Amino acid sequence: MSELSYLETLHPSWGQAFIMDEVLFESKTEHQHLIIFNNAQWGRVMALDGVIQTTERDEFIYHEMLTHVPMMAHPKPQRVLIIGGGDGGILREVLKHSDVEQVTQVEIDEAVVTLCREYFPNHSQGAYDDPRLNLVIGDGVDFVNQTQQKFDVVISDSTDPVGPGEVLFTSRFYQGVQACLAEGGVFVAQNGVSFLQGDEVRTSAQRLGLTFAKRGFYTVAVPTYVGGIMTLAWASDSVDLPSVMPRGFELATRYYTPAVHQACFALPRYVAEQL
Ligand code: SAM
């Protein structure tokens, strides 16, 4: 590999590599190693602690599916909580919903927000300046276990369960989320690429099942989250997400559609068996 290449180190013996046409920023923040670079195929790319987090070219797929499936299944999502999501893509998609009156975003690393506002302006598209946003810099697990607020939708857009993101896959986090979900509320979370991170699916299925009355997964294929379909976890004490028809709403999207919404709950057997 040329010296200007970036090798993802999420998996010990296999990974994707990028030619870095230009390194735009690299540093060790208080919480994690962060690098932003240009690549001919994917545009600007950000990686945290050796794991690809987002690219300009395919970010819309993940951000639309993690946001609109719970939001379109809720009759009137007015209060939304985002955990993580420092690149601003989830926030941008949440704010497309006119029902939303207030979004709280809890991001552990302020540097990610600052740098993504500068280097990935198309991710947030001004969302960080929206008056409905309450941005909290802190650990998501602490916030959900301390807040008295209630939310209609909680979205965990975290890194993988290594480093600062690890706590966002624990029962303590899930119990905190359950406590701050309003009646009829729904929780969703990124839960890894199931073919390669099957233990994440099994562990989340078990822990979510110990906390919530209903839980499951839905899937999306994100090109730069390599290894096949990504599983997104859902959980609620009152809503069976797969059985809720998405409400009619013309959204400006490039991936999400009502048909995709219904199809994404069809799980391959090797994933369904984990439930
Ligand atoms: N889309 C990516 C994925 O699926 O892997 C995640 C993108 S986003 C960049 C992940 C964010 O989670 C980062 O900004 C990171 O700083 C944040 N994060 C990690 N651990 C956290 C924690 N415990 N509390 C709040 N934010 C956290």
CSV table of N, CA and C and ligand atoms in Angstrom, one decimal, residues 10 29 31-32 34 46-48 51-54 59 62-63 66 82-88 90 105-113 116 128 136-142 156-160 162-169 173 190-192 222 225 230 232, ligand 1:
chain,number,residue,atom,x,y,z
A,10,LEU,N,-11.0,-2.2,11.7
A,10,LEU,CA,-12.1,-2.8,12.6
A,10,LEU,C,-12.0,-4.3,12.7
A,29,THR,N,-8.2,13.3,19.6
A,29,THR,CA,-9.0,14.2,20.4
A,29,THR,C,-8.9,13.7,21.8
A,31,HIS,N,-11.0,12.0,23.2
A,31,HIS,CA,-11.7,10.7,23.3
A,31,HIS,C,-11.2,9.7,22.3
A,32,GLN,N,-10.7,10.1,21.1
A,32,GLN,CA,-10.5,9.1,20.1
A,32,GLN,C,-9.6,9.7,19.0
A,34,LEU,N,-9.0,10.7,15.3
A,34,LEU,CA,-9.9,11.2,14.3
A,34,LEU,C,-9.1,11.6,13.0
A,46,MET,N,-14.5,10.2,7.0
A,46,MET,CA,-14.0,10.4,8.4
A,46,MET,C,-13.9,9.0,9.0
A,47,ALA,N,-12.8,8.8,9.8
A,47,ALA,CA,-12.6,7.6,10.5
A,47,ALA,C,-12.3,7.9,12.0
A,48,LEU,N,-12.8,7.2,12.9
A,48,LEU,CA,-12.6,7.3,14.3
A,48,LEU,C,-12.0,6.0,14.8
A,51,VAL,N,-11.9,3.1,12.4
A,51,VAL,CA,-13.1,2.6,11.8
A,51,VAL,C,-13.8,3.7,11.0
A,52,ILE,N,-14.2,3.4,9.8
A,52,ILE,CA,-14.8,4.3,8.9
A,52,ILE,C,-16.2,4.7,9.5
A,53,GLN,N,-16.4,6.0,9.7
A,53,GLN,CA,-17.7,6.5,10.3
A,53,GLN,C,-18.6,7.0,9.3
A,54,THR,N,-18.1,7.7,8.3
A,54,THR,CA,-19.0,8.3,7.3
A,54,THR,C,-18.3,8.8,6.1
A,59,GLU,N,-23.3,8.5,2.8
A,59,GLU,CA,-23.9,8.8,4.2
A,59,GLU,C,-25.4,8.8,4.2
A,62,TYR,N,-27.5,5.4,5.3
A,62,TYR,CA,-27.5,5.1,6.7
A,62,TYR,C,-28.3,6.1,7.5
A,63,HIS,N,-28.1,7.4,7.2
A,63,HIS,CA,-28.8,8.4,8.0
A,63,HIS,C,-30.3,8.4,7.8
A,66,LEU,N,-31.7,5.1,9.6
A,66,LEU,CA,-31.7,5.1,11.1
A,66,LEU,C,-32.7,6.1,11.6
A,82,ILE,N,-30.9,12.3,20.2
A,82,ILE,CA,-29.9,11.7,19.4
A,82,ILE,C,-28.7,11.5,20.3
A,83,ILE,N,-28.2,10.3,20.3
A,83,ILE,CA,-27.0,10.0,21.1
A,83,ILE,C,-25.8,9.8,20.0
A,84,GLY,N,-24.8,10.5,20.2
A,84,GLY,CA,-23.7,10.5,19.2
A,84,GLY,C,-24.0,11.3,18.0
A,85,GLY,N,-23.8,10.8,16.8
A,85,GLY,CA,-24.2,11.5,15.6
A,85,GLY,C,-23.4,12.8,15.3
A,86,GLY,N,-22.2,12.9,15.8
A,86,GLY,CA,-21.4,14.1,15.7
A,86,GLY,C,-21.3,14.7,14.3
A,87,ASP,N,-21.4,13.8,13.3
A,87,ASP,CA,-21.3,14.4,11.9
A,87,ASP,C,-22.5,15.2,11.4
A,88,GLY,N,-23.6,15.1,12.2
A,88,GLY,CA,-24.8,15.9,11.9
A,88,GLY,C,-25.8,15.3,10.9
A,90,ILE,N,-27.7,12.5,11.1
A,90,ILE,CA,-29.0,12.2,11.7
A,90,ILE,C,-29.8,13.4,12.1
A,105,GLN,N,-29.3,16.6,21.2
A,105,GLN,CA,-28.2,15.7,20.7
A,105,GLN,C,-27.1,15.6,21.8
A,106,VAL,N,-26.7,14.4,22.2
A,106,VAL,CA,-25.7,14.2,23.2
A,106,VAL,C,-24.5,13.6,22.5
A,107,GLU,N,-23.5,14.3,22.3
A,107,GLU,CA,-22.3,13.9,21.6
A,107,GLU,C,-21.1,14.0,22.6
A,108,ILE,N,-20.3,12.9,22.7
A,108,ILE,CA,-19.2,12.9,23.7
A,108,ILE,C,-18.0,13.8,23.3
A,109,ASP,N,-17.8,13.9,22.0
A,109,ASP,CA,-16.6,14.6,21.5
A,109,ASP,C,-16.9,15.8,20.7
A,110,GLU,N,-16.7,17.0,21.3
A,110,GLU,CA,-17.1,18.3,20.7
A,110,GLU,C,-16.3,18.5,19.4
A,111,ALA,N,-15.1,17.9,19.4
A,111,ALA,CA,-14.2,18.1,18.2
A,111,ALA,C,-14.8,17.5,17.0
A,112,VAL,N,-15.6,16.4,17.2
A,112,VAL,CA,-16.2,15.7,16.0
A,112,VAL,C,-17.3,16.7,15.4
A,113,VAL,N,-18.0,17.3,16.3
A,113,VAL,CA,-19.0,18.3,15.8
A,113,VAL,C,-18.3,19.5,15.1
A,116,CYS,N,-16.7,18.3,11.8
A,116,CYS,CA,-17.7,17.9,10.8
A,116,CYS,C,-18.4,19.1,10.2
A,128,TYR,N,-27.1,22.3,12.7
A,128,TYR,CA,-26.5,22.7,14.0
A,128,TYR,C,-26.9,24.1,14.3
A,136,VAL,N,-25.8,18.8,23.6
A,136,VAL,CA,-25.2,18.6,24.9
A,136,VAL,C,-23.9,17.8,24.6
A,137,ILE,N,-22.7,18.3,25.1
A,137,ILE,CA,-21.5,17.6,25.0
A,137,ILE,C,-21.3,16.8,26.2
A,138,GLY,N,-21.4,15.4,26.1
A,138,GLY,CA,-21.3,14.6,27.2
A,138,GLY,C,-21.5,13.1,26.8
A,139,ASP,N,-21.4,12.2,27.8
A,139,ASP,CA,-21.6,10.8,27.5
A,139,ASP,C,-23.0,10.4,27.5
A,140,GLY,N,-23.4,9.7,26.5
A,140,GLY,CA,-24.8,9.4,26.3
A,140,GLY,C,-25.4,8.5,27.4
A,141,VAL,N,-24.5,7.7,27.9
A,141,VAL,CA,-25.0,6.8,29.0
A,141,VAL,C,-25.4,7.6,30.3
A,142,ASP,N,-24.6,8.6,30.5
A,142,ASP,CA,-24.9,9.4,31.7
A,142,ASP,C,-26.1,10.3,31.5
A,156,SER,N,-29.6,6.2,18.6
A,156,SER,CA,-28.2,6.1,19.0
A,156,SER,C,-27.4,5.8,17.8
A,157,ASP,N,-26.7,6.9,17.4
A,157,ASP,CA,-25.8,6.9,16.2
A,157,ASP,C,-24.4,6.9,16.7
A,158,SER,N,-24.0,5.7,17.3
A,158,SER,CA,-22.7,5.7,18.0
A,158,SER,C,-21.6,5.0,17.1
A,159,THR,N,-20.4,5.1,17.6
A,159,THR,CA,-19.3,4.3,17.0
A,159,THR,C,-19.6,2.9,17.4
A,160,ASP,N,-18.7,2.0,17.0
A,160,ASP,CA,-18.8,0.6,17.4
A,160,ASP,C,-18.5,0.4,18.8
A,162,VAL,N,-16.4,-0.3,20.8
A,162,VAL,CA,-15.1,-0.3,21.3
A,162,VAL,C,-14.8,1.2,21.7
A,163,GLY,N,-14.0,1.4,22.7
A,163,GLY,CA,-13.7,2.8,23.1
A,163,GLY,C,-14.9,3.5,23.7
A,164,PRO,N,-15.1,4.8,23.4
A,164,PRO,CA,-16.2,5.5,24.1
A,164,PRO,C,-17.6,5.0,23.7
A,165,GLY,N,-17.7,4.3,22.6
A,165,GLY,CA,-19.0,3.8,22.1
A,165,GLY,C,-19.5,2.6,22.9
A,166,GLU,N,-18.5,1.9,23.6
A,166,GLU,CA,-18.8,0.6,24.2
A,166,GLU,C,-20.0,0.7,25.2
A,167,VAL,N,-20.1,1.8,25.9
A,167,VAL,CA,-21.1,1.9,27.0
A,167,VAL,C,-22.5,2.0,26.4
A,168,LEU,N,-22.6,2.4,25.1
A,168,LEU,CA,-23.9,2.5,24.4
A,168,LEU,C,-24.5,1.2,23.9
A,169,PHE,N,-23.8,0.1,24.3
A,169,PHE,CA,-24.4,-1.2,24.0
A,169,PHE,C,-24.6,-2.0,25.3
A,173,PHE,N,-27.2,1.5,29.7
A,173,PHE,CA,-27.7,2.5,28.7
A,173,PHE,C,-29.1,2.2,28.3
A,190,GLN,N,-27.6,1.9,15.8
A,190,GLN,CA,-26.7,1.2,14.9
A,190,GLN,C,-26.2,0.0,15.6
A,191,ASN,N,-26.2,-1.2,14.9
A,191,ASN,CA,-25.8,-2.4,15.6
A,191,ASN,C,-24.8,-3.3,14.8
A,192,GLY,N,-24.1,-2.6,14.0
A,192,GLY,CA,-23.0,-3.3,13.3
A,192,GLY,C,-23.4,-4.1,12.1
A,222,VAL,N,-25.0,-0.5,3.6
A,222,VAL,CA,-24.3,0.8,3.5
A,222,VAL,C,-22.9,0.4,2.9
A,225,TYR,N,-19.8,0.5,5.1
A,225,TYR,CA,-19.8,-0.3,6.3
A,225,TYR,C,-19.7,-1.8,5.8
A,230,MET,N,-26.1,-4.1,7.2
A,230,MET,CA,-25.9,-3.6,8.6
A,230,MET,C,-27.2,-3.8,9.3
A,232,LEU,N,-29.8,-2.6,12.2
A,232,LEU,CA,-30.2,-1.5,13.1
A,232,LEU,C,-31.1,-2.1,14.1
B,1,SAM,N1,-22.5,6.2,11.4
B,1,SAM,C1,-21.4,5.7,12.2
B,1,SAM,C2,-21.5,4.2,12.4
B,1,SAM,O1,-22.5,3.7,12.1
B,1,SAM,O2,-20.5,3.7,12.8
B,1,SAM,C3,-21.4,6.5,13.5
B,1,SAM,C4,-21.2,7.9,13.2
B,1,SAM,S1,-21.0,9.1,14.4
B,1,SAM,C5,-19.5,9.8,13.8
B,1,SAM,C6,-20.5,8.3,15.9
B,1,SAM,C7,-20.4,9.3,17.0
B,1,SAM,O3,-20.6,8.7,18.3
B,1,SAM,C8,-19.1,10.0,17.1
B,1,SAM,O4,-19.3,11.4,16.9
B,1,SAM,C9,-18.6,9.7,18.5
B,1,SAM,O5,-17.9,10.8,19.0
B,1,SAM,C10,-19.9,9.5,19.2
B,1,SAM,N2,-19.8,8.7,20.5
B,1,SAM,C11,-19.1,7.6,20.7
B,1,SAM,N3,-19.3,7.2,22.0
B,1,SAM,C12,-20.2,8.1,22.6
B,1,SAM,C13,-20.8,8.2,23.9
B,1,SAM,N4,-20.6,7.3,24.9
B,1,SAM,N5,-21.7,9.2,24.1
B,1,SAM,C14,-22.0,10.1,23.1
B,1,SAM,N6,-21.4,10.0,21.9
B,1,SAM,C15,-20.6,9.0,21.6
